[in-house]
PDB file of C-alpha atoms in Angstrom:
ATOM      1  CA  UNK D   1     -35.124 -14.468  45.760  1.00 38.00           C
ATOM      2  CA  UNK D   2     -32.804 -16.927  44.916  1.00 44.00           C
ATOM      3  CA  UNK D   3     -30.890 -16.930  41.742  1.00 52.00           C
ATOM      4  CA  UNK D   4     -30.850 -21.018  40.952  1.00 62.00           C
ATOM      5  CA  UNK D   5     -29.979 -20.074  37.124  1.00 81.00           C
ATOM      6  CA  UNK D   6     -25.889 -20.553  35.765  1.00 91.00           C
ATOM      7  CA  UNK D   7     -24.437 -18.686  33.235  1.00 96.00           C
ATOM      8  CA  UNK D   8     -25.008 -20.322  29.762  1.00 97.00           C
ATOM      9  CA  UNK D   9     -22.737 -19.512  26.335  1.00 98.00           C
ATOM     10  CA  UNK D  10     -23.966 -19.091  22.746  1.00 98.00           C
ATOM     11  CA  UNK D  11     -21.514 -19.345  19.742  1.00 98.00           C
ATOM     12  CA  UNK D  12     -21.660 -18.142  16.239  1.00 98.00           C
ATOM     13  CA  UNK D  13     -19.135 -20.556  14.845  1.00 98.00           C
ATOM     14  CA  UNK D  14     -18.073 -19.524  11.286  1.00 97.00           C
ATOM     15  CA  UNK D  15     -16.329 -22.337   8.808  1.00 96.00           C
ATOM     16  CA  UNK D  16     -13.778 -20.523   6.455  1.00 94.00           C
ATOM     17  CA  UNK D  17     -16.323 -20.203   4.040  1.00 95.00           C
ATOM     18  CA  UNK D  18     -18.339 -17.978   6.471  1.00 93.00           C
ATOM     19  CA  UNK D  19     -20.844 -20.575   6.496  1.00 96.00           C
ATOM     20  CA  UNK D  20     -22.560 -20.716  10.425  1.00 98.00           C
ATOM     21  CA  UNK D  21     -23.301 -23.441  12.270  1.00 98.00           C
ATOM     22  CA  UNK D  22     -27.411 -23.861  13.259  1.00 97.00           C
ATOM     23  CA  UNK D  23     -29.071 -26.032  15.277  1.00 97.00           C
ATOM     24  CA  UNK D  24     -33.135 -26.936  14.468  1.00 97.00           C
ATOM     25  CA  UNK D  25     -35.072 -29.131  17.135  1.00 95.00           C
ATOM     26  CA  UNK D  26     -38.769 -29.620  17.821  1.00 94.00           C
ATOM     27  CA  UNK D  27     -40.262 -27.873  20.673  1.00 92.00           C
ATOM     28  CA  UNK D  28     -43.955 -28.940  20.792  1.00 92.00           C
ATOM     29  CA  UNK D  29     -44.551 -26.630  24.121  1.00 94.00           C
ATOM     30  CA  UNK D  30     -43.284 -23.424  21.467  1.00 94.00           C
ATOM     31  CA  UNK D  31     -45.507 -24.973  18.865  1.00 93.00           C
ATOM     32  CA  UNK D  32     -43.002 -25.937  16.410  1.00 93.00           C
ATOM     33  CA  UNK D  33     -39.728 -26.286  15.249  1.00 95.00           C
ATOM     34  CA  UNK D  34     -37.268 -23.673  15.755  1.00 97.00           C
ATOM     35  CA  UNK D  35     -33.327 -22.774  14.995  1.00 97.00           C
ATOM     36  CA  UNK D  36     -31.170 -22.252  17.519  1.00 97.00           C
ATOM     37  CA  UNK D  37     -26.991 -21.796  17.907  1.00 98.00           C
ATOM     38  CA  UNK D  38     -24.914 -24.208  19.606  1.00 98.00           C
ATOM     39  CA  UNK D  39     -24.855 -23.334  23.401  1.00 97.00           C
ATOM     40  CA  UNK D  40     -25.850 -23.908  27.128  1.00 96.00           C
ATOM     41  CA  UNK D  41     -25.330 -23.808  30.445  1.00 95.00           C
ATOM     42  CA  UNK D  42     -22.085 -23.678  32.480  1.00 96.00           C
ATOM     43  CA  UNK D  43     -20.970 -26.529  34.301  1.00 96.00           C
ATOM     44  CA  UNK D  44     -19.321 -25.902  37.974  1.00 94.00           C
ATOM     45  CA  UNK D  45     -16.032 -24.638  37.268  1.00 95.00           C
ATOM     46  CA  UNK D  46     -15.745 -23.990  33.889  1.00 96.00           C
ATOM     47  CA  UNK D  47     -15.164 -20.515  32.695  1.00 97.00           C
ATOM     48  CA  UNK D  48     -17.502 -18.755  29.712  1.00 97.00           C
ATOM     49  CA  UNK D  49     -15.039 -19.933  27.421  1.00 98.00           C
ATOM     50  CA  UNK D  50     -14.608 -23.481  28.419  1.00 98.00           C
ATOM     51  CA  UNK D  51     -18.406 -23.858  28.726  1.00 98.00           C
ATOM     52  CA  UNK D  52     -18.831 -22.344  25.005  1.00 98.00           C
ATOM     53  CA  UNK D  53     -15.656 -24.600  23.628  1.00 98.00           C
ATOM     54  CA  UNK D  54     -17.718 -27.562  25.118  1.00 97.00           C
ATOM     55  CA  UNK D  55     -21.135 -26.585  23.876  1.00 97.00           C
ATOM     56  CA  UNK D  56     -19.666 -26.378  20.627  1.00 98.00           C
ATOM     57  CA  UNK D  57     -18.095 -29.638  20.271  1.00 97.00           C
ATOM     58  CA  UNK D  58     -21.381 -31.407  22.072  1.00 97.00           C
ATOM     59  CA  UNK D  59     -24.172 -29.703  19.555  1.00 97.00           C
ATOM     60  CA  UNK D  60     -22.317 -29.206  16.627  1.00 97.00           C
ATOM     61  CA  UNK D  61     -19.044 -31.536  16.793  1.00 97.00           C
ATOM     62  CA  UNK D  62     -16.984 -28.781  15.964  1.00 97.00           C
ATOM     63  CA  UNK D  63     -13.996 -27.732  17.550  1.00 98.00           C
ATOM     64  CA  UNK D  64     -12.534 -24.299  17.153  1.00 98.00           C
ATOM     65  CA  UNK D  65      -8.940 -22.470  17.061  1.00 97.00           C
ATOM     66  CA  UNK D  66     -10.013 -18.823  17.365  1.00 97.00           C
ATOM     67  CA  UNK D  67     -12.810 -17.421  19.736  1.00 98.00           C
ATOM     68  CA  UNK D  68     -13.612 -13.629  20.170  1.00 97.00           C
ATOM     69  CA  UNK D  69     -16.325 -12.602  22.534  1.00 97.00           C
ATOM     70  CA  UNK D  70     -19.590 -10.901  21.684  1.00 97.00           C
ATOM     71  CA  UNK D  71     -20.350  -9.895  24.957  1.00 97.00           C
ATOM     72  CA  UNK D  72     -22.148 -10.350  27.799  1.00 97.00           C
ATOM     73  CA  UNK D  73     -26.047  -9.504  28.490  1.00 96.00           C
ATOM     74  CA  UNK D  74     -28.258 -10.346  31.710  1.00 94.00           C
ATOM     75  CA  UNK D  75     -30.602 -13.848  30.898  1.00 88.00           C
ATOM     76  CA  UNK D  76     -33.556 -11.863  32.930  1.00 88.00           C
ATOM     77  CA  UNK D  77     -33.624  -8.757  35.183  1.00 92.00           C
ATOM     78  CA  UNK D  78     -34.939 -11.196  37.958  1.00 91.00           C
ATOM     79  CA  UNK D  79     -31.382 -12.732  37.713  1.00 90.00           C
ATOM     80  CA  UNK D  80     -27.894 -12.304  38.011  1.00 93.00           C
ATOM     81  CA  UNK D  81     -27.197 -15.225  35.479  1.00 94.00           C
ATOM     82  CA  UNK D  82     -25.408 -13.663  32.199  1.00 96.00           C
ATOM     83  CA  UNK D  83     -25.409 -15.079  28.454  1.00 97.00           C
ATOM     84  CA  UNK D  84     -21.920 -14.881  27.038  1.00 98.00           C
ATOM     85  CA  UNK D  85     -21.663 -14.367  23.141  1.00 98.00           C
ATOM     86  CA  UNK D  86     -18.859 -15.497  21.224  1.00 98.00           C
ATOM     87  CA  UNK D  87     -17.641 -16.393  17.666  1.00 98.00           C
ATOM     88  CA  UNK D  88     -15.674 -19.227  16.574  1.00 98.00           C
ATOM     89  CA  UNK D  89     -13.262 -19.045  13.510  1.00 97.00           C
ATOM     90  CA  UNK D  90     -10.647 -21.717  12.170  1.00 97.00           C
ATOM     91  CA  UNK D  91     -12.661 -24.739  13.163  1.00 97.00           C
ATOM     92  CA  UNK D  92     -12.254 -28.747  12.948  1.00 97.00           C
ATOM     93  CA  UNK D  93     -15.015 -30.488  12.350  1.00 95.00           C
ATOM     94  CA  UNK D  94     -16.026 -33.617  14.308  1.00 95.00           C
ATOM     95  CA  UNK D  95     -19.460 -36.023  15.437  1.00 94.00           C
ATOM     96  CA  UNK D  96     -21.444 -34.522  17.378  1.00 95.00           C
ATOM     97  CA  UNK D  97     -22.043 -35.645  21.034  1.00 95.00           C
ATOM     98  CA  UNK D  98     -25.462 -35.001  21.961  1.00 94.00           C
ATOM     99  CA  UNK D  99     -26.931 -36.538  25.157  1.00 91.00           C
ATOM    100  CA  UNK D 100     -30.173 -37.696  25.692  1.00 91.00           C
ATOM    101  CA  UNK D 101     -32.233 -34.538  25.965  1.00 89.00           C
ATOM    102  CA  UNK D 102     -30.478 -33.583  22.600  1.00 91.00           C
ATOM    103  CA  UNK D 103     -31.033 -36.012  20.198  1.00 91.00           C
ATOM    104  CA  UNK D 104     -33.144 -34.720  17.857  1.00 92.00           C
ATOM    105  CA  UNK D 105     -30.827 -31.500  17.020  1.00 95.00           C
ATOM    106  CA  UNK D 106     -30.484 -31.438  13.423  1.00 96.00           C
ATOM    107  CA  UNK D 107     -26.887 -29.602  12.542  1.00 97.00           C
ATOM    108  CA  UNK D 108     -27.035 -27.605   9.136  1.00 97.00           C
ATOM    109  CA  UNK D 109     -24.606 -24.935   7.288  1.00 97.00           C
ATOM    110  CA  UNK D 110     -26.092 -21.629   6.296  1.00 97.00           C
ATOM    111  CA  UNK D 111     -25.035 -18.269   5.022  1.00 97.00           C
ATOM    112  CA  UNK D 112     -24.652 -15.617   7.115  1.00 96.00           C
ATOM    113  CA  UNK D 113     -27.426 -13.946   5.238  1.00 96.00           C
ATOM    114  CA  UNK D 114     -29.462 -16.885   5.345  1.00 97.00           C
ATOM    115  CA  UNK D 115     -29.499 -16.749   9.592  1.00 96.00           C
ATOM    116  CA  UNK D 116     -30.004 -13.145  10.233  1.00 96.00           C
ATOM    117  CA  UNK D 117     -33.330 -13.760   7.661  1.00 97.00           C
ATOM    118  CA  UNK D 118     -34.515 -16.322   9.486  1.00 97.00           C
ATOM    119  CA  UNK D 119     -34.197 -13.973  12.749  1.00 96.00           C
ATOM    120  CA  UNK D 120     -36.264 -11.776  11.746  1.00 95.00           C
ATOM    121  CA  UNK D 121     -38.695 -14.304  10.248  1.00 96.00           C
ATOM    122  CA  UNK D 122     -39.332 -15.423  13.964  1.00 95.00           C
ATOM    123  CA  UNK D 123     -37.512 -19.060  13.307  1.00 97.00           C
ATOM    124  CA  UNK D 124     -35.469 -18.249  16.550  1.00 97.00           C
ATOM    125  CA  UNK D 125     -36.919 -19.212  19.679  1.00 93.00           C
ATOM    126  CA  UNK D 126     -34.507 -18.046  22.138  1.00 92.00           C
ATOM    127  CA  UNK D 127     -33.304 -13.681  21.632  1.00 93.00           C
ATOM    128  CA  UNK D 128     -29.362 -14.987  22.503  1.00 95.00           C
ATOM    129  CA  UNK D 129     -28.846 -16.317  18.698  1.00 96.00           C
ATOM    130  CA  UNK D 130     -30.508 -13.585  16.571  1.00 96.00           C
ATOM    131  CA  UNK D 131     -28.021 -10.670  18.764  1.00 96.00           C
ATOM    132  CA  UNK D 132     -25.181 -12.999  18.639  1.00 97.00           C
ATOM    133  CA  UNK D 133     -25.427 -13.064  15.068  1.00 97.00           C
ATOM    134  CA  UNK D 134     -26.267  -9.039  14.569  1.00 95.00           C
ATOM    135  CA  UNK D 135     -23.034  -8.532  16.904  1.00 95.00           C
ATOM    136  CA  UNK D 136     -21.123 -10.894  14.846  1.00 95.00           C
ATOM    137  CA  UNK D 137     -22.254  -9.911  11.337  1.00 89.00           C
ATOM    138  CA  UNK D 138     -21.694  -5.916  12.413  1.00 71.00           C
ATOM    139  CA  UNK D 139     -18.505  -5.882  14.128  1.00 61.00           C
ATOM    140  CA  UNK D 140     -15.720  -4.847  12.537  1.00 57.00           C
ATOM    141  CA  UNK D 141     -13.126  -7.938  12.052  1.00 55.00           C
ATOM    142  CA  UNK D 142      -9.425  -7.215  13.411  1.00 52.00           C
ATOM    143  CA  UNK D 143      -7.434  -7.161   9.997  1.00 44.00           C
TER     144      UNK D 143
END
């Protein structure tokens, strides 16, 4: 079988209130709207990182100053395509730059609390955001 699918990155990006960036969007095939983090697919070339840093300016307009990683977790068993989880801390914010396919992404601000309750309400459509957001709510913070 061949493995057509790229690595993608999902970022919990915290403002220095510890409010998260969220993305909502309409996806009439899901039956609904649904919240989502900033993210995607890697282009050719870029590193987990890079692709992340982009994502994250692109969906949310933010740029950010400190990144740690979350992880990384197989997409499906069928493929060797990986999600990498990260969180961003100290950020600038900017517009956002959302292409075509994008548009309709409505950026909010929400509570940590407020993110990991709509998890587990089912307003997630997509399992990357809801474990990015456990990892980055559990783990211990370095000093």
């Amino acid at each position: 079988m061949s493995d057509g699918m790229r690595d993608a990155s999902v970022i919990v990006a915290r403002d220095a209130d510890g409010l998260v960036a969220l993305l909502s969007a309409d996806f009439p095939a899901h039956g609904g709207d649904y919240l989502f983090l900033p993210g995607g697919r890697r282009e050719d070339g870029e590193t987990p990182l890079e692709c992340a840093a982009r994502e994250l300016r692109e969906e949310a307009g933010v740029t950010a100053q400190q990144w740690r990683s979350l992880g990384s977790y197989a997409i499906t068993l069928g493929s060797t395509a990986r999600v990498h989880l990260f969180e961003a801390h100290d950020l600038t914010l900017g517009p956002q730059e959302l292409t075509e396919t994008e548009e309709n992404f409505k950026l909010m601000w929400l509570p940590m609390s407020d993110t990991l309750r709509a998890a587990h309400e089912g307003r997630f459509l997509l399992p990357a955001g809801p474990l990015a957001l456990h990892l980055a709510q559990d783990r211990p913070t370095d000093g």
